[in-house]
Amino acid sequence: MMEDDQAVPGEDDAVEPEMNVLNSVLDMCGDSFIAVDGNRIKASTQQFDDTRLMALLCRHDIALYIANMRTAGKKQFYAFALITALFKELPEWWTMGILYDIACQIHQSLLKWNFMPEWHSHIIFGVLVFHAYGHQWMCQLWYHPRKSKIWGLSDGEGCERFWSELRRLIPSLRVTGYHQ
Ligand SMILES: [Zn+2]
């Protein structure tokens, strides 16, 4: 990655309470994600009610929940909905490790807007091992799964393997819906 792509902390830069990464770093991670995701938008919301799917998989790559997405972009509320569904099925005292391609962004949102305060002490976030390289270096120091032993050798890329397994269905299901 070029040095120019890296955030440079300013004098008034800050780390929000309970976060470990500078706001400027998180902003740059967010900007790069928006740019990439914008190029991925292939289905128009004017033509389709459901544009994509988002899946939540366990450590063994088994799909636990799948949500229909109804917006062109990947909004954070889909991830929150999936995590909410999972939390309902787990004991309250469990701590969950969640690997997600923009984990740094949803971690920031949870704390900044005080979403789901009951989650805060029960979730540890990490960024998927291959997606991590699209994040700022300072973000990787905290969220890269190889930087903490809690992840073992989990890479978080189960969704990529899951979509790959389903690729044979693409031709027949490209334009379809749950109501058909
Ligand atoms: Zn990041």
PDB file of C-alpha atoms and ligand atoms in Angstrom:
ATOM      1  CA  MET A   1       0.000   0.000   0.000  1.00  0.00           C
ATOM      2  CA  MET A   2       1.295   3.433  -0.837  1.00  0.00           C
ATOM      3  CA  GLU A   3       2.252   5.697   2.003  1.00  0.00           C
ATOM      4  CA  ASP A   4      -0.097   8.371   0.657  1.00  0.00           C
ATOM      5  CA  ASP A   5      -3.046   6.094   1.440  1.00  0.00           C
ATOM      6  CA  GLN A   6      -2.285   6.127   5.146  1.00  0.00           C
ATOM      7  CA  ALA A   7      -3.957   8.412   7.659  1.00  0.00           C
ATOM      8  CA  VAL A   8      -1.732  11.009   9.275  1.00  0.00           C
ATOM      9  CA  PRO A   9      -2.855  11.870  12.801  1.00  0.00           C
ATOM     10  CA  GLY A  10      -3.523  15.567  13.339  1.00  0.00           C
ATOM     11  CA  GLU A  11      -3.218  17.564  16.537  1.00  0.00           C
ATOM     12  CA  ASP A  12      -6.960  17.505  17.138  1.00  0.00           C
ATOM     13  CA  ASP A  13      -7.307  13.828  16.251  1.00  0.00           C
ATOM     14  CA  ALA A  14      -8.878  11.703  18.954  1.00  0.00           C
ATOM     15  CA  VAL A  15      -9.599   8.175  20.046  1.00  0.00           C
ATOM     16  CA  GLU A  16     -13.157   7.783  21.227  1.00  0.00           C
ATOM     17  CA  PRO A  17     -13.784   6.127  24.591  1.00  0.00           C
ATOM     18  CA  GLU A  18     -13.514   2.308  24.384  1.00  0.00           C
ATOM     19  CA  MET A  19     -12.048   2.533  20.870  1.00  0.00           C
ATOM     20  CA  ASN A  20      -8.381   1.908  20.173  1.00  0.00           C
ATOM     21  CA  VAL A  21      -8.035   3.503  16.756  1.00  0.00           C
ATOM     22  CA  LEU A  22      -7.882   7.188  15.827  1.00  0.00           C
ATOM     23  CA  ASN A  23     -11.001   8.753  14.316  1.00  0.00           C
ATOM     24  CA  SER A  24      -9.032   9.852  11.237  1.00  0.00           C
ATOM     25  CA  VAL A  25      -7.951   6.241  10.643  1.00  0.00           C
ATOM     26  CA  LEU A  26     -11.510   4.952  10.917  1.00  0.00           C
ATOM     27  CA  ASP A  27     -12.687   7.693   8.549  1.00  0.00           C
ATOM     28  CA  MET A  28     -10.174   6.585   5.937  1.00  0.00           C
ATOM     29  CA  CYS A  29     -11.202   2.932   6.349  1.00  0.00           C
ATOM     30  CA  GLY A  30     -14.822   4.016   5.862  1.00  0.00           C
ATOM     31  CA  ASP A  31     -14.025   6.097   2.789  1.00  0.00           C
ATOM     32  CA  SER A  32     -12.164   3.254   1.104  1.00  0.00           C
ATOM     33  CA  PHE A  33     -14.989   0.835   1.832  1.00  0.00           C
ATOM     34  CA  ILE A  34     -17.603   3.182   0.352  1.00  0.00           C
ATOM     35  CA  ALA A  35     -15.501   3.536  -2.796  1.00  0.00           C
ATOM     36  CA  VAL A  36     -15.148  -0.239  -3.227  1.00  0.00           C
ATOM     37  CA  ASP A  37     -18.740  -1.044  -2.388  1.00  0.00           C
ATOM     38  CA  GLY A  38     -19.999   1.643  -4.750  1.00  0.00           C
ATOM     39  CA  ASN A  39     -18.279  -0.111  -7.628  1.00  0.00           C
ATOM     40  CA  ARG A  40     -19.868  -3.415  -6.654  1.00  0.00           C
ATOM     41  CA  ILE A  41     -23.453  -2.250  -6.949  1.00  0.00           C
ATOM     42  CA  LYS A  42     -24.862  -4.303  -9.797  1.00  0.00           C
ATOM     43  CA  ALA A  43     -28.556  -4.531  -9.004  1.00  0.00           C
ATOM     44  CA  SER A  44     -30.764  -1.509  -9.169  1.00  0.00           C
ATOM     45  CA  THR A  45     -33.319  -0.886  -6.444  1.00  0.00           C
ATOM     46  CA  GLN A  46     -35.590   0.508  -9.175  1.00  0.00           C
ATOM     47  CA  GLN A  47     -35.816  -2.908 -10.792  1.00  0.00           C
ATOM     48  CA  PHE A  48     -35.522  -5.283  -7.840  1.00  0.00           C
ATOM     49  CA  ASP A  49     -36.951  -5.283  -4.325  1.00  0.00           C
ATOM     50  CA  ASP A  50     -34.116  -7.480  -3.078  1.00  0.00           C
ATOM     51  CA  THR A  51     -30.691  -6.586  -4.326  1.00  0.00           C
ATOM     52  CA  ARG A  52     -28.326  -8.933  -2.502  1.00  0.00           C
ATOM     53  CA  LEU A  53     -27.997 -11.303   0.416  1.00  0.00           C
ATOM     54  CA  MET A  54     -25.960 -10.993   3.591  1.00  0.00           C
ATOM     55  CA  ALA A  55     -25.104 -14.129   5.538  1.00  0.00           C
ATOM     56  CA  LEU A  56     -23.878 -14.804   9.053  1.00  0.00           C
ATOM     57  CA  LEU A  57     -21.788 -17.957   9.336  1.00  0.00           C
ATOM     58  CA  CYS A  58     -20.348 -19.770  12.329  1.00  0.00           C
ATOM     59  CA  ARG A  59     -16.666 -20.623  12.766  1.00  0.00           C
ATOM     60  CA  HIS A  60     -17.260 -23.817  10.750  1.00  0.00           C
ATOM     61  CA  ASP A  61     -18.647 -21.948   7.741  1.00  0.00           C
ATOM     62  CA  ILE A  62     -22.233 -23.058   8.361  1.00  0.00           C
ATOM     63  CA  ALA A  63     -24.775 -20.374   7.426  1.00  0.00           C
ATOM     64  CA  LEU A  64     -26.790 -19.495  10.536  1.00  0.00           C
ATOM     65  CA  TYR A  65     -28.817 -16.581   9.174  1.00  0.00           C
ATOM     66  CA  ILE A  66     -29.267 -14.981   5.777  1.00  0.00           C
ATOM     67  CA  ALA A  67     -30.847 -11.554   5.320  1.00  0.00           C
ATOM     68  CA  ASN A  68     -32.340 -10.118   2.157  1.00  0.00           C
ATOM     69  CA  MET A  69     -30.828  -6.733   1.368  1.00  0.00           C
ATOM     70  CA  ARG A  70     -33.191  -4.135  -0.041  1.00  0.00           C
ATOM     71  CA  THR A  71     -30.766  -1.294  -0.628  1.00  0.00           C
ATOM     72  CA  ALA A  72     -28.135  -0.879  -3.310  1.00  0.00           C
ATOM     73  CA  GLY A  73     -25.311  -0.444  -0.796  1.00  0.00           C
ATOM     74  CA  LYS A  74     -24.262  -2.602   2.136  1.00  0.00           C
ATOM     75  CA  LYS A  75     -25.780  -0.766   5.098  1.00  0.00           C
ATOM     76  CA  GLN A  76     -24.696  -1.428   8.656  1.00  0.00           C
ATOM     77  CA  PHE A  77     -28.210  -2.265   9.837  1.00  0.00           C
ATOM     78  CA  TYR A  78     -28.097  -5.596   8.015  1.00  0.00           C
ATOM     79  CA  ALA A  79     -25.139  -6.641  10.141  1.00  0.00           C
ATOM     80  CA  PHE A  80     -26.889  -5.418  13.282  1.00  0.00           C
ATOM     81  CA  ALA A  81     -30.006  -7.428  12.378  1.00  0.00           C
ATOM     82  CA  LEU A  82     -27.988 -10.603  11.888  1.00  0.00           C
ATOM     83  CA  ILE A  83     -26.072 -10.134  15.138  1.00  0.00           C
ATOM     84  CA  THR A  84     -29.352  -9.464  16.958  1.00  0.00           C
ATOM     85  CA  ALA A  85     -30.782 -12.729  15.635  1.00  0.00           C
ATOM     86  CA  LEU A  86     -27.697 -14.592  16.818  1.00  0.00           C
ATOM     87  CA  PHE A  87     -27.685 -12.995  20.272  1.00  0.00           C
ATOM     88  CA  LYS A  88     -31.266 -14.133  20.831  1.00  0.00           C
ATOM     89  CA  GLU A  89     -30.105 -17.742  20.579  1.00  0.00           C
ATOM     90  CA  LEU A  90     -27.048 -17.514  22.829  1.00  0.00           C
ATOM     91  CA  PRO A  91     -26.602 -17.292  26.608  1.00  0.00           C
ATOM     92  CA  GLU A  92     -26.352 -13.689  27.778  1.00  0.00           C
ATOM     93  CA  TRP A  93     -22.941 -14.184  29.389  1.00  0.00           C
ATOM     94  CA  TRP A  94     -21.236 -15.398  26.221  1.00  0.00           C
ATOM     95  CA  THR A  95     -18.668 -13.262  24.482  1.00  0.00           C
ATOM     96  CA  MET A  96     -18.718 -13.437  20.706  1.00  0.00           C
ATOM     97  CA  GLY A  97     -15.916 -12.829  18.290  1.00  0.00           C
ATOM     98  CA  ILE A  98     -17.232 -11.302  15.082  1.00  0.00           C
ATOM     99  CA  LEU A  99     -15.087 -11.090  11.991  1.00  0.00           C
ATOM    100  CA  TYR A 100     -16.546  -8.763   9.393  1.00  0.00           C
ATOM    101  CA  ASP A 101     -15.084  -6.902   6.446  1.00  0.00           C
ATOM    102  CA  ILE A 102     -15.874  -3.501   7.983  1.00  0.00           C
ATOM    103  CA  ALA A 103     -15.754  -4.492  11.652  1.00  0.00           C
ATOM    104  CA  CYS A 104     -13.918  -1.300  12.556  1.00  0.00           C
ATOM    105  CA  GLN A 105     -16.843   0.723  11.201  1.00  0.00           C
ATOM    106  CA  ILE A 106     -19.636  -1.105  12.985  1.00  0.00           C
ATOM    107  CA  HIS A 107     -17.587  -1.160  16.212  1.00  0.00           C
ATOM    108  CA  GLN A 108     -17.305   2.619  15.968  1.00  0.00           C
ATOM    109  CA  SER A 109     -21.043   2.971  15.245  1.00  0.00           C
ATOM    110  CA  LEU A 110     -22.000   0.825  18.226  1.00  0.00           C
ATOM    111  CA  LEU A 111     -20.025   3.032  20.581  1.00  0.00           C
ATOM    112  CA  LYS A 112     -20.590   6.393  18.910  1.00  0.00           C
ATOM    113  CA  TRP A 113     -24.378   6.067  18.747  1.00  0.00           C
ATOM    114  CA  ASN A 114     -24.666   3.740  21.726  1.00  0.00           C
ATOM    115  CA  PHE A 115     -26.452   1.113  19.655  1.00  0.00           C
ATOM    116  CA  MET A 116     -27.181  -2.101  21.528  1.00  0.00           C
ATOM    117  CA  PRO A 117     -25.342  -1.137  24.744  1.00  0.00           C
ATOM    118  CA  GLU A 118     -25.929  -4.640  26.080  1.00  0.00           C
ATOM    119  CA  TRP A 119     -23.597  -5.925  23.336  1.00  0.00           C
ATOM    120  CA  HIS A 120     -20.623  -3.752  24.114  1.00  0.00           C
ATOM    121  CA  SER A 121     -18.955  -6.014  26.646  1.00  0.00           C
ATOM    122  CA  HIS A 122     -19.933  -9.192  24.775  1.00  0.00           C
ATOM    123  CA  ILE A 123     -18.436  -8.655  21.331  1.00  0.00           C
ATOM    124  CA  ILE A 124     -14.854  -8.630  20.135  1.00  0.00           C
ATOM    125  CA  PHE A 125     -14.506  -7.401  16.566  1.00  0.00           C
ATOM    126  CA  GLY A 126     -11.964  -8.334  13.949  1.00  0.00           C
ATOM    127  CA  VAL A 127     -11.583  -7.726  10.221  1.00  0.00           C
ATOM    128  CA  LEU A 128     -11.443 -10.646   7.770  1.00  0.00           C
ATOM    129  CA  VAL A 129      -7.902 -11.738   7.171  1.00  0.00           C
ATOM    130  CA  PHE A 130      -7.745 -10.917   3.444  1.00  0.00           C
ATOM    131  CA  HIS A 131      -9.980  -7.862   3.648  1.00  0.00           C
ATOM    132  CA  ALA A 132      -7.774  -6.469   6.419  1.00  0.00           C
ATOM    133  CA  TYR A 133      -5.215  -5.297   3.872  1.00  0.00           C
ATOM    134  CA  GLY A 134      -7.748  -2.803   2.521  1.00  0.00           C
ATOM    135  CA  HIS A 135      -7.820  -1.174   5.932  1.00  0.00           C
ATOM    136  CA  GLN A 136      -5.461   1.395   7.332  1.00  0.00           C
ATOM    137  CA  TRP A 137      -2.275   0.044   8.875  1.00  0.00           C
ATOM    138  CA  MET A 138      -3.213   1.395  12.313  1.00  0.00           C
ATOM    139  CA  CYS A 139      -6.615  -0.282  12.027  1.00  0.00           C
ATOM    140  CA  GLN A 140      -4.965  -3.592  11.145  1.00  0.00           C
ATOM    141  CA  LEU A 141      -2.868  -3.430  14.312  1.00  0.00           C
ATOM    142  CA  TRP A 142      -6.041  -3.712  16.344  1.00  0.00           C
ATOM    143  CA  TYR A 143      -8.494  -5.601  14.130  1.00  0.00           C
ATOM    144  CA  HIS A 144      -6.354  -7.971  12.046  1.00  0.00           C
ATOM    145  CA  PRO A 145      -7.177 -11.509  13.258  1.00  0.00           C
ATOM    146  CA  ARG A 146      -3.491 -12.489  13.307  1.00  0.00           C
ATOM    147  CA  LYS A 147      -2.828  -9.787  15.875  1.00  0.00           C
ATOM    148  CA  SER A 148      -4.753 -11.513  18.646  1.00  0.00           C
ATOM    149  CA  LYS A 149      -4.568 -15.107  19.831  1.00  0.00           C
ATOM    150  CA  ILE A 150      -8.321 -15.204  20.518  1.00  0.00           C
ATOM    151  CA  TRP A 151      -8.948 -15.861  16.815  1.00  0.00           C
ATOM    152  CA  GLY A 152      -6.718 -18.903  16.509  1.00  0.00           C
ATOM    153  CA  LEU A 153      -6.410 -19.532  12.769  1.00  0.00           C
ATOM    154  CA  SER A 154      -9.914 -18.261  11.968  1.00  0.00           C
ATOM    155  CA  ASP A 155      -9.755 -16.152   8.845  1.00  0.00           C
ATOM    156  CA  GLY A 156     -13.368 -14.965   8.777  1.00  0.00           C
ATOM    157  CA  GLU A 157     -13.589 -15.583   5.038  1.00  0.00           C
ATOM    158  CA  GLY A 158     -16.341 -18.206   5.368  1.00  0.00           C
ATOM    159  CA  CYS A 159     -18.831 -16.058   3.474  1.00  0.00           C
ATOM    160  CA  GLU A 160     -16.523 -16.000   0.459  1.00  0.00           C
ATOM    161  CA  ARG A 161     -16.381 -19.816   0.533  1.00  0.00           C
ATOM    162  CA  PHE A 162     -20.149 -19.964   1.054  1.00  0.00           C
ATOM    163  CA  TRP A 163     -20.903 -17.787  -1.985  1.00  0.00           C
ATOM    164  CA  SER A 164     -18.422 -19.795  -4.006  1.00  0.00           C
ATOM    165  CA  GLU A 165     -20.251 -23.025  -3.135  1.00  0.00           C
ATOM    166  CA  LEU A 166     -23.530 -21.479  -4.285  1.00  0.00           C
ATOM    167  CA  ARG A 167     -22.192 -20.195  -7.598  1.00  0.00           C
ATOM    168  CA  ARG A 168     -23.928 -22.955  -9.599  1.00  0.00           C
ATOM    169  CA  LEU A 169     -27.262 -21.428  -8.584  1.00  0.00           C
ATOM    170  CA  ILE A 170     -26.457 -18.014 -10.009  1.00  0.00           C
ATOM    171  CA  PRO A 171     -27.699 -18.563 -13.602  1.00  0.00           C
ATOM    172  CA  SER A 172     -31.125 -19.824 -12.543  1.00  0.00           C
ATOM    173  CA  LEU A 173     -31.592 -17.493  -9.565  1.00  0.00           C
ATOM    174  CA  ARG A 174     -30.100 -14.285 -10.883  1.00  0.00           C
ATOM    175  CA  VAL A 175     -33.528 -12.690 -11.357  1.00  0.00           C
ATOM    176  CA  THR A 176     -35.865 -14.253  -8.869  1.00  0.00           C
ATOM    177  CA  GLY A 177     -37.485 -13.630  -5.498  1.00  0.00           C
ATOM    178  CA  TYR A 178     -38.805 -15.323  -2.409  1.00  0.00           C
ATOM    179  CA  HIS A 179     -42.370 -14.744  -3.632  1.00  0.00           C
ATOM    180  CA  GLN A 180     -41.943 -16.641  -6.917  1.00  0.00           C
TER     181      GLN A 180
HETATM  182 ZN    ZN B   1     -10.545  -0.365   9.410  1.00  0.00          ZN
END
